[in-house]
mmCIF file of C-alpha atoms (C1' of nucleotides) in Angstrom:
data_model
loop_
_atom_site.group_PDB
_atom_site.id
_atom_site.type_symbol
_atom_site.label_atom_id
_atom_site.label_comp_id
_atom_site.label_asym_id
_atom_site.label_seq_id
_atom_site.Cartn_x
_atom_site.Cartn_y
_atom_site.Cartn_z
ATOM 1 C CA UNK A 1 -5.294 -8.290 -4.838
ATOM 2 C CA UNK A 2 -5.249 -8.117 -1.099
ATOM 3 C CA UNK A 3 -2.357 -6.790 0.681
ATOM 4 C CA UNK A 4 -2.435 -6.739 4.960
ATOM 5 C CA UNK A 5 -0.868 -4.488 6.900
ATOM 6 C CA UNK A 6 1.996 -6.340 7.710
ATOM 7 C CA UNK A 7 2.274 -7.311 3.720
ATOM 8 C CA UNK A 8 2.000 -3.119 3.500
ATOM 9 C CA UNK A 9 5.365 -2.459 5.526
ATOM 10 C CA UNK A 10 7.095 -4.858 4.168
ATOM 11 C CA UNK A 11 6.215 -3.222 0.653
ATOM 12 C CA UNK A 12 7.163 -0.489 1.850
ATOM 13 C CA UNK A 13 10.550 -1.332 3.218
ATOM 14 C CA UNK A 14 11.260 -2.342 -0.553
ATOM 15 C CA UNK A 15 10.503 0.530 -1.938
ATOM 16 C CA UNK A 16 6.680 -0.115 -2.939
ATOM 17 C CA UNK A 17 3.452 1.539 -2.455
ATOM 18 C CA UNK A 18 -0.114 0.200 -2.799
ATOM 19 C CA UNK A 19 -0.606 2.049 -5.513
ATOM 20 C CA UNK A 20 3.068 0.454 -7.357
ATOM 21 C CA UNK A 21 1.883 -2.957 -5.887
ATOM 22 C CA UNK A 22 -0.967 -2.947 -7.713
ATOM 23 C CA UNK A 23 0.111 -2.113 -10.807
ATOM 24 C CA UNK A 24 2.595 -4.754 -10.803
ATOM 25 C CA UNK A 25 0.120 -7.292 -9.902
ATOM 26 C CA UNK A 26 -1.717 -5.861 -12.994
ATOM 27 C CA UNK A 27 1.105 -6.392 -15.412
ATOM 28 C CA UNK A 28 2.357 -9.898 -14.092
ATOM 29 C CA UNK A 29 -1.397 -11.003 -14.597
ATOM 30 C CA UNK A 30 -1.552 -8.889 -18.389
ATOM 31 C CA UNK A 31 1.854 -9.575 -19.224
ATOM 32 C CA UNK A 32 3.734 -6.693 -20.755
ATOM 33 C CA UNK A 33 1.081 -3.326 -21.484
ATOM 34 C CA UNK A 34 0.646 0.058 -22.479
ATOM 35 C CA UNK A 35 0.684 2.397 -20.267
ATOM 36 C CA UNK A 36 -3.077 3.229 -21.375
ATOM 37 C CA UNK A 37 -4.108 -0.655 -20.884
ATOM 38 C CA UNK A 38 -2.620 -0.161 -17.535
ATOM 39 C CA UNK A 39 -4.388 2.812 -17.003
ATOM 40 C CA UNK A 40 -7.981 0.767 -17.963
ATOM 41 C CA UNK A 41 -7.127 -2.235 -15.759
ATOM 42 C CA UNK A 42 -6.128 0.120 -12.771
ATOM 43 C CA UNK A 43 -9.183 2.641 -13.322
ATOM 44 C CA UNK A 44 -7.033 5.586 -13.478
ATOM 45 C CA UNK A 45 -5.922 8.320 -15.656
ATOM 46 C CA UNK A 46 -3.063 7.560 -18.342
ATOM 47 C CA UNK A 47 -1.117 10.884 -16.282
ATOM 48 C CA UNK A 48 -1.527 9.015 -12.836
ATOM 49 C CA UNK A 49 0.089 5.768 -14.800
ATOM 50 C CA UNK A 50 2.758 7.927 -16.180
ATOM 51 C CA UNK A 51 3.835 8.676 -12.673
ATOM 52 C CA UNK A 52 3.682 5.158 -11.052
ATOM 53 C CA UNK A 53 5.717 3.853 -14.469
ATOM 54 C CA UNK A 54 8.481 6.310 -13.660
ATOM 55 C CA UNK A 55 8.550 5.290 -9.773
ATOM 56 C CA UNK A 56 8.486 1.581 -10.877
ATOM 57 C CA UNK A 57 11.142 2.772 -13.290
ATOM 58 C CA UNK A 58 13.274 4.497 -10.852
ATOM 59 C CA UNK A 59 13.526 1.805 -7.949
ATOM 60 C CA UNK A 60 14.390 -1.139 -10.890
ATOM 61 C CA UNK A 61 10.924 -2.743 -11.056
ATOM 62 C CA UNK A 62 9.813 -2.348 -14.652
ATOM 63 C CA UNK A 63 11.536 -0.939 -17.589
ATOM 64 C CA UNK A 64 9.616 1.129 -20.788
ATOM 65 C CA UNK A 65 10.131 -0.265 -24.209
ATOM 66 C CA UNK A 66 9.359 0.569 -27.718
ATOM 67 C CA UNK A 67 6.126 -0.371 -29.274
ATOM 68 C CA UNK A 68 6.665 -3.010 -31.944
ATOM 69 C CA UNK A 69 4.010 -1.636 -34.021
ATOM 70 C CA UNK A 70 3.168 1.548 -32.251
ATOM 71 C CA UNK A 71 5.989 3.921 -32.130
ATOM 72 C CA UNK A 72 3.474 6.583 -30.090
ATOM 73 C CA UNK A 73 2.855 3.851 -27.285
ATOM 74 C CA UNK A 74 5.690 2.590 -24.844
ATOM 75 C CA UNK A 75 5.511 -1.305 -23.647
ATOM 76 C CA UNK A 76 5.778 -1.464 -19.435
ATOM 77 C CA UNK A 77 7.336 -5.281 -18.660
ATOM 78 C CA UNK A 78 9.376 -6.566 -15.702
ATOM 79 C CA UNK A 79 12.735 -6.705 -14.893
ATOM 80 C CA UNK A 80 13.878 -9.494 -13.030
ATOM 81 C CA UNK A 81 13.794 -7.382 -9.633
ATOM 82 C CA UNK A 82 10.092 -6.909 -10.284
ATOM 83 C CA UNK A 83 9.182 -10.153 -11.561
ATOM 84 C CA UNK A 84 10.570 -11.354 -8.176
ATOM 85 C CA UNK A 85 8.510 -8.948 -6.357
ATOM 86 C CA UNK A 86 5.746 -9.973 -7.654
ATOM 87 C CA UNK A 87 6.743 -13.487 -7.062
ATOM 88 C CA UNK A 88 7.145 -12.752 -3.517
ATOM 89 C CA UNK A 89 3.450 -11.228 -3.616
ATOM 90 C CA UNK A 90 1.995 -13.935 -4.155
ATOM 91 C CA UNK A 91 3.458 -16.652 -2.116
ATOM 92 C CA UNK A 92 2.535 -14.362 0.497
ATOM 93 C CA UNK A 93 -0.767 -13.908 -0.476
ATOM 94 C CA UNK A 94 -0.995 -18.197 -0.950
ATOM 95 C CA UNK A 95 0.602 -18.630 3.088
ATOM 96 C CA UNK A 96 -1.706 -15.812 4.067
ATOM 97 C CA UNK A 97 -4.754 -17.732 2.780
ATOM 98 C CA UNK A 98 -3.523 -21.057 3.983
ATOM 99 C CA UNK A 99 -3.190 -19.132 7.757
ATOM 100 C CA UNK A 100 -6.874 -18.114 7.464
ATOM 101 C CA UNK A 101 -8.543 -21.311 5.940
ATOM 102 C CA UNK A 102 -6.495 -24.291 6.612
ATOM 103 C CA UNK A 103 -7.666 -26.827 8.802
ATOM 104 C CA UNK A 104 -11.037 -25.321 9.124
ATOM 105 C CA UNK A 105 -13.702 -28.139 9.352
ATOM 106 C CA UNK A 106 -15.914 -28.759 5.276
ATOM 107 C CA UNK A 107 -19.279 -27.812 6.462
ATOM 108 C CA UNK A 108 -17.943 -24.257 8.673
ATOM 109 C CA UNK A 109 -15.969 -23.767 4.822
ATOM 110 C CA UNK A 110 -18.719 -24.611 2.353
ATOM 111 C CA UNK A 111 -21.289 -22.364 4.840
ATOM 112 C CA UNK A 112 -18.646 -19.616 4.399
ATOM 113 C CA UNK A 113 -18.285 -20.139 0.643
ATOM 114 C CA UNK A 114 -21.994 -20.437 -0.238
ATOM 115 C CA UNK A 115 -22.618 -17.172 1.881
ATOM 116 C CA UNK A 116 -20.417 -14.946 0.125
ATOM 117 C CA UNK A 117 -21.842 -16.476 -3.157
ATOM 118 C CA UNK A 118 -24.961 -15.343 -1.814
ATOM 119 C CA UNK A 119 -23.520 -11.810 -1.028
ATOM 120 C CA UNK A 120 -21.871 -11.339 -4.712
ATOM 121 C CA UNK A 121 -24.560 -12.326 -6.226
ATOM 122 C CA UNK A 122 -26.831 -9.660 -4.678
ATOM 123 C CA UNK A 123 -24.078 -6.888 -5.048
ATOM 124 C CA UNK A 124 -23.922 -8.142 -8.987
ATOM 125 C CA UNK A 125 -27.460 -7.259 -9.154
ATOM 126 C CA UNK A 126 -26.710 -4.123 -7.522
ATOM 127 C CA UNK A 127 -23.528 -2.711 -9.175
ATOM 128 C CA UNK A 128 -23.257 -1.027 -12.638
ATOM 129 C CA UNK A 129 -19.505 -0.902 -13.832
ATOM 130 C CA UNK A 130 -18.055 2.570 -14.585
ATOM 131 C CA UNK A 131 -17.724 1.440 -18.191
ATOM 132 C CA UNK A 132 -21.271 -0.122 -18.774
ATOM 133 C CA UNK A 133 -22.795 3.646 -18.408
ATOM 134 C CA UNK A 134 -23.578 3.902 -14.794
ATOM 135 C CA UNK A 135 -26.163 3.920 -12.998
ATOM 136 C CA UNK A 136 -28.427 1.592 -10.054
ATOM 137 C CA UNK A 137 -30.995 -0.805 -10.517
ATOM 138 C CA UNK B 1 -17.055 2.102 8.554
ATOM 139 C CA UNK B 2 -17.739 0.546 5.404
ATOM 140 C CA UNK B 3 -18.253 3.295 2.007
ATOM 141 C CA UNK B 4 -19.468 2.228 -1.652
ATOM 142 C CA UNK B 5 -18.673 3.435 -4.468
ATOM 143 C CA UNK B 6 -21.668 5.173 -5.022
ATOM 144 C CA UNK B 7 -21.673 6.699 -0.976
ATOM 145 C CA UNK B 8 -18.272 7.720 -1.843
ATOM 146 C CA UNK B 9 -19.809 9.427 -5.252
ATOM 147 C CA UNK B 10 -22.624 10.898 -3.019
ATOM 148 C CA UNK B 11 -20.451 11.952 -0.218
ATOM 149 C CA UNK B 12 -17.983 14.131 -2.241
ATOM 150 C CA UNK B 13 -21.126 15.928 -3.744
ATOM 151 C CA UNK B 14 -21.370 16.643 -1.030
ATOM 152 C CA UNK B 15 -17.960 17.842 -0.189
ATOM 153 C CA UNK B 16 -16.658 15.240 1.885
ATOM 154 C CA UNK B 17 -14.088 12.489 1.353
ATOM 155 C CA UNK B 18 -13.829 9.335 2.600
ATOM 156 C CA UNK B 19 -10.795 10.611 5.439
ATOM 157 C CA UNK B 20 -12.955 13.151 6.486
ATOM 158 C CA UNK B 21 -16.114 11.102 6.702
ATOM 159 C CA UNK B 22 -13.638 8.682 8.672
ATOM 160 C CA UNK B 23 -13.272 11.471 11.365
ATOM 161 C CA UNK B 24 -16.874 12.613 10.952
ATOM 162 C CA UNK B 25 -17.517 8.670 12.384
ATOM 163 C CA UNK B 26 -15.136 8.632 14.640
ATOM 164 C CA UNK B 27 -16.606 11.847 16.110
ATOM 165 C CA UNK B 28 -20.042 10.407 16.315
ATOM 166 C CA UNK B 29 -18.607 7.488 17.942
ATOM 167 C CA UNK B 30 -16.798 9.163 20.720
ATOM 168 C CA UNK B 31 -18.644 12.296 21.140
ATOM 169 C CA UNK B 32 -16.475 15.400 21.160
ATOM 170 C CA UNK B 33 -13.331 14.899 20.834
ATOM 171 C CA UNK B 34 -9.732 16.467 21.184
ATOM 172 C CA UNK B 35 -7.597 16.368 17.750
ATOM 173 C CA UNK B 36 -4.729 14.022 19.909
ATOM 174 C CA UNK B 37 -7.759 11.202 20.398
ATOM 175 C CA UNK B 38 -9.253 11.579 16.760
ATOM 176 C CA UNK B 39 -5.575 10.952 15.323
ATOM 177 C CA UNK B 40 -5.267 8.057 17.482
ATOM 178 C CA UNK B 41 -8.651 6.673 16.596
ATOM 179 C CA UNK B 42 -8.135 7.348 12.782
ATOM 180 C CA UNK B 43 -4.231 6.017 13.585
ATOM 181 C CA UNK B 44 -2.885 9.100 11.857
ATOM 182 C CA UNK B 45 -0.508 11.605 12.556
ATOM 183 C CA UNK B 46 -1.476 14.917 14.378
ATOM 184 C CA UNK B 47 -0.868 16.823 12.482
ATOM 185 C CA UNK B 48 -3.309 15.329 9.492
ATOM 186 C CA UNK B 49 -6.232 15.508 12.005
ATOM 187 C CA UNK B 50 -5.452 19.240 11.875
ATOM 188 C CA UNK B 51 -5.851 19.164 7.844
ATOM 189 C CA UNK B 52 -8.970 17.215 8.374
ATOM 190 C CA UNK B 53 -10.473 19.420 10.733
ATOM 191 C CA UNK B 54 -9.509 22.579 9.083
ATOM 192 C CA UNK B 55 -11.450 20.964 5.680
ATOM 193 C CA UNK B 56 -14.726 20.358 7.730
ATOM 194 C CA UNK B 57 -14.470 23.201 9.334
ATOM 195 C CA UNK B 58 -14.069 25.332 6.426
ATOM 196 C CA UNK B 59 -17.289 23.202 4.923
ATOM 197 C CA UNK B 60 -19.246 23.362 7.802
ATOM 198 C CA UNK B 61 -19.315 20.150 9.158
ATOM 199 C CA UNK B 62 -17.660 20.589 12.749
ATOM 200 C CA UNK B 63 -16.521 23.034 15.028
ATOM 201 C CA UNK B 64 -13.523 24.001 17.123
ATOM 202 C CA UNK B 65 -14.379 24.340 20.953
ATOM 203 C CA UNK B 66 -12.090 25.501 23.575
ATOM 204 C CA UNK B 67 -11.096 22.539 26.222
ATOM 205 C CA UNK B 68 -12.900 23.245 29.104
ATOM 206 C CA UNK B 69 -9.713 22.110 31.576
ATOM 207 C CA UNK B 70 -6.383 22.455 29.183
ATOM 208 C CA UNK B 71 -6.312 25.249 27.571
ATOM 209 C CA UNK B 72 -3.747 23.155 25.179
ATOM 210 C CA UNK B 73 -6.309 21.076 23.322
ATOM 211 C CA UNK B 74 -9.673 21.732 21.369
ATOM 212 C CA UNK B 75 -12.867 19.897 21.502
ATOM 213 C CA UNK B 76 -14.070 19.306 18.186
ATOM 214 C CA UNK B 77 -18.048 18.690 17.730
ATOM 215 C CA UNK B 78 -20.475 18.700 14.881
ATOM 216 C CA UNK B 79 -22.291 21.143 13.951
ATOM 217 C CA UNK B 80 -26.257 20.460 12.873
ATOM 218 C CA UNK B 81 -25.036 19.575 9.212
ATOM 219 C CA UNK B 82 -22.459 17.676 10.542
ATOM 220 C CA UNK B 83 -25.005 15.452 12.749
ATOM 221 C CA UNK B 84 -27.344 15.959 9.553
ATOM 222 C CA UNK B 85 -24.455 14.073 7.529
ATOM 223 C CA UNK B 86 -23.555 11.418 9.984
ATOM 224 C CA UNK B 87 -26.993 10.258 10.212
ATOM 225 C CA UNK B 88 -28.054 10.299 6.133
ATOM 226 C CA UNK B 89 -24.195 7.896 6.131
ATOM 227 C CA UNK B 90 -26.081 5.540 8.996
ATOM 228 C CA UNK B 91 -29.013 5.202 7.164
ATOM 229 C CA UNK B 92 -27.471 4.566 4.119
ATOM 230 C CA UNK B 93 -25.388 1.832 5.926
ATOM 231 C CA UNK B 94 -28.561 0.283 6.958
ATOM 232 C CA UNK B 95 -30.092 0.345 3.458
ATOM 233 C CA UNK B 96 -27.015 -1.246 2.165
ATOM 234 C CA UNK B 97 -26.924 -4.255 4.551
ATOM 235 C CA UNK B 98 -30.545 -4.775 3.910
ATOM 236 C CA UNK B 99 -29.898 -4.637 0.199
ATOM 237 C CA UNK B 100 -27.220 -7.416 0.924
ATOM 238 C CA UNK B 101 -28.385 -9.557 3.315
ATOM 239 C CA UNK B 102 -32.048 -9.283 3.345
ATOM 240 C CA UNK B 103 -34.542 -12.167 2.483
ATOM 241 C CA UNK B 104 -31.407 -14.537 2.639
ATOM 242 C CA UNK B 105 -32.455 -17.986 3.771
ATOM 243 C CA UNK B 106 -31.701 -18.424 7.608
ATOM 244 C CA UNK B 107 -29.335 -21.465 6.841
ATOM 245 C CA UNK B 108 -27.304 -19.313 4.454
ATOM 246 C CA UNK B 109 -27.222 -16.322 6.527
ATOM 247 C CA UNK B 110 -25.421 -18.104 9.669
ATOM 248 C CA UNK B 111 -23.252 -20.227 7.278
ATOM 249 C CA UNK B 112 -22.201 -17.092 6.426
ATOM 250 C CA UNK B 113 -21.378 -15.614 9.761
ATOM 251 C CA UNK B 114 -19.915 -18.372 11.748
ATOM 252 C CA UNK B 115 -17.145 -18.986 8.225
ATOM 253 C CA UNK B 116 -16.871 -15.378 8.682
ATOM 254 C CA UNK B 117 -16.440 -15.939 12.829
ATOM 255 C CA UNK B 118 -14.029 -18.554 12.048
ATOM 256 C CA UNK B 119 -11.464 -16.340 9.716
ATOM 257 C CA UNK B 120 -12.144 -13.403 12.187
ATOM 258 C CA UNK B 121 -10.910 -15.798 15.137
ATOM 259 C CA UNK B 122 -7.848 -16.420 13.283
ATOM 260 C CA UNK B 123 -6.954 -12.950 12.293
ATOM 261 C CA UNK B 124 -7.334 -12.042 15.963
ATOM 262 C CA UNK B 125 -4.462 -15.023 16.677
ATOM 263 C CA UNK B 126 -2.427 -13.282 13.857
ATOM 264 C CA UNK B 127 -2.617 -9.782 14.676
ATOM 265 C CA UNK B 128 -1.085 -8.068 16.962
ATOM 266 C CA UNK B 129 -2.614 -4.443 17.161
ATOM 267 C CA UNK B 130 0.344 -1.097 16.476
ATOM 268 C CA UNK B 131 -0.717 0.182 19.766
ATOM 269 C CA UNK B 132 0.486 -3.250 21.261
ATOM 270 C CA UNK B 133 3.927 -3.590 20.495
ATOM 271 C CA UNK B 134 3.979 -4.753 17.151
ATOM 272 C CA UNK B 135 5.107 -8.170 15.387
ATOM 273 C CA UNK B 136 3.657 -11.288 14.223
ATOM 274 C CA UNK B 137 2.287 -14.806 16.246
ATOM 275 C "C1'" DT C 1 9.790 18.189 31.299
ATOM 276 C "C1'" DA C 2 5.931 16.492 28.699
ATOM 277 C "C1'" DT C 3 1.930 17.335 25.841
ATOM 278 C "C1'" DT C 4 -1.332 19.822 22.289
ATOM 279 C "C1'" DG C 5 -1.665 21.692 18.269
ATOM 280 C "C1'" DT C 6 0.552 24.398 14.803
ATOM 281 C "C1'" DT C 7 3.905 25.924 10.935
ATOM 282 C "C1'" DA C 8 7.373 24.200 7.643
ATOM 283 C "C1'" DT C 9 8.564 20.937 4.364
ATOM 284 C "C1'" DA C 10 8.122 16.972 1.471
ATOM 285 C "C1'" DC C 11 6.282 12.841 -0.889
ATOM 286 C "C1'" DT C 12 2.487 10.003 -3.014
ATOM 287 C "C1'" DC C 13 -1.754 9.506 -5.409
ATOM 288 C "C1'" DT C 14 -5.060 11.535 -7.945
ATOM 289 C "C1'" DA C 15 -7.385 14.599 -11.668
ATOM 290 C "C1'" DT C 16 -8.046 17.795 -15.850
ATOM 291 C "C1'" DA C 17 -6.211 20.419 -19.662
ATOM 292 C "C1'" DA C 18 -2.930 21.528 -23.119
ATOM 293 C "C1'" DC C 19 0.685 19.775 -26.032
ATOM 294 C "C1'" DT C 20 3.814 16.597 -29.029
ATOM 295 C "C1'" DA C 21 4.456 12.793 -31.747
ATOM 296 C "C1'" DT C 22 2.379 9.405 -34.186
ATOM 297 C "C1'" DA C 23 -1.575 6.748 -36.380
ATOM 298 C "C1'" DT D 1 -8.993 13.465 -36.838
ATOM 299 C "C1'" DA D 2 -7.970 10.448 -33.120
ATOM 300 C "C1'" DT D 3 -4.767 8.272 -29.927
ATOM 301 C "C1'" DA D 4 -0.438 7.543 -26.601
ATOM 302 C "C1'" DG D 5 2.051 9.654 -23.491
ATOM 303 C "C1'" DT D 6 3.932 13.801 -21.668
ATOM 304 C "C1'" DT D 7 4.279 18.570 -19.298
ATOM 305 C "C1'" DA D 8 1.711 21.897 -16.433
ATOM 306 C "C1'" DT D 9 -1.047 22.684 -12.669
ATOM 307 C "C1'" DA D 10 -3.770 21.622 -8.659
ATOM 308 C "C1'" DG D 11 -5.774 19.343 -4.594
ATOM 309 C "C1'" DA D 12 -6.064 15.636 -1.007
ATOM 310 C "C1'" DG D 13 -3.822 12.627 2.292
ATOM 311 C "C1'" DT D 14 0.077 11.385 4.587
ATOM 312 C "C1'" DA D 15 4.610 11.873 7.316
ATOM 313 C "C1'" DT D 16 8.530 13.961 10.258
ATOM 314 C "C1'" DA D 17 10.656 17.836 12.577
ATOM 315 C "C1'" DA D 18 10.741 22.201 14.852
ATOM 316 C "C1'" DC D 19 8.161 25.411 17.594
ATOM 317 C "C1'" DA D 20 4.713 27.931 20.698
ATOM 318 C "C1'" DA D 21 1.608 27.693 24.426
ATOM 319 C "C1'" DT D 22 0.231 25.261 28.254
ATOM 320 C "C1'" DA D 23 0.330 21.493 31.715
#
DNA sequence: TATTGTTATACTCTATAACTATA
DNA sequence: TATAGTTATAGAGTATAACAATA
């Protein structure tokens, strides 16, 4: 997810945070969770989830529902003001892209593309996930 | 500034966080500095540059100095574990681009950096800076 | 009058630990 | 016994507003 500065206030004038943002980008890309998948997914405890739940909660973004199977577990999903959001989100996101790579000539693109393949690749080589054990090459 | 995961990992252990390393840059950057420039480098309030300062003061990293002409403000400057820490983060910096770019074939590397001139280009006709007057192209 | 830094107050994000209800 | 989510507690970063000292 990438969110600019100006995407930031705008958030923010509807009652969203990074933190919020990104858990709804989480769920509309999941579909509806547990709080504790959320908490996986947004590398952060199941408390801190418990808090941004009850924000989204409390300016209309997501509701909590029972469990089908689970009755200890709560299912986060959308309600129509946050599937909108998120909708919003990510046209932004698509005419923010379009405003940094449209129009730019193949060979200038392909350079650009083949260079940050180049980049990930090293960092892959580089980076041990959290969950894997830790740890450098 | 740019801070990894495992800098940020490293840094804490050694009781700093990535806002105060922020100022701890900016300081190196600018030299001794009074608490009104550092928020306006960091673009944060006064009064957090006094919470920041307080922290790596407490921790040893800088030091309060009188102003030698307004008796208002305070120079802040490192102290030798201060300039200690700022240069362990440079060289670290340095290890890390090596790690990413090094040994990358010539024609990759400047594909890389004239896609990544290109987007920069058009950021800069997006973007107009807070300090500017605000608002879009 | 305007500016520098502070105290006062408040909100958000984050974490760990202890607890309840359920599996 | 283990897991899902909560309450309790704490610390960091951030902001605005009011205030003191100085310019």
């Amino acid at each position: 997810m990438l969110i600019t500065a100006d995407m930031s206030r705008d958030l923010a004038a509807r009652g969203l945070t990074q933190s919020r943002t990104h858990l709804l980008w989480e769920l509309s890309h999941r579909g509806p969770s547990t709080q504790r998948e959320l908490a996986g997914a947004l590398r952060v405890s199941p408390r801190n989830v418990t808090g941004l739940v009850d924000a989204l909660v409390d300016t209309g973004f997501v509701v909590r529902t029972p469990h089908p199977t689970d009755r200890r577990a709560t299912l986060v999903d959308f309600t129509p003001k946050g599937s909108a959001a998120v909708r919003v989100l990510e046209r932004e996101q698509k005419d923010f892209a379009r405003l940094l790579f449209q129009d730019m000539p193949e060979q200038q693109f392909s350079g650009l593309v083949e260079g940050l393949g180049a980049v990930l690749e090293r960092l892959r080589g580089l980076v041990v996930r959290e969950d894997s054990g830790g740890g450098h090459a």
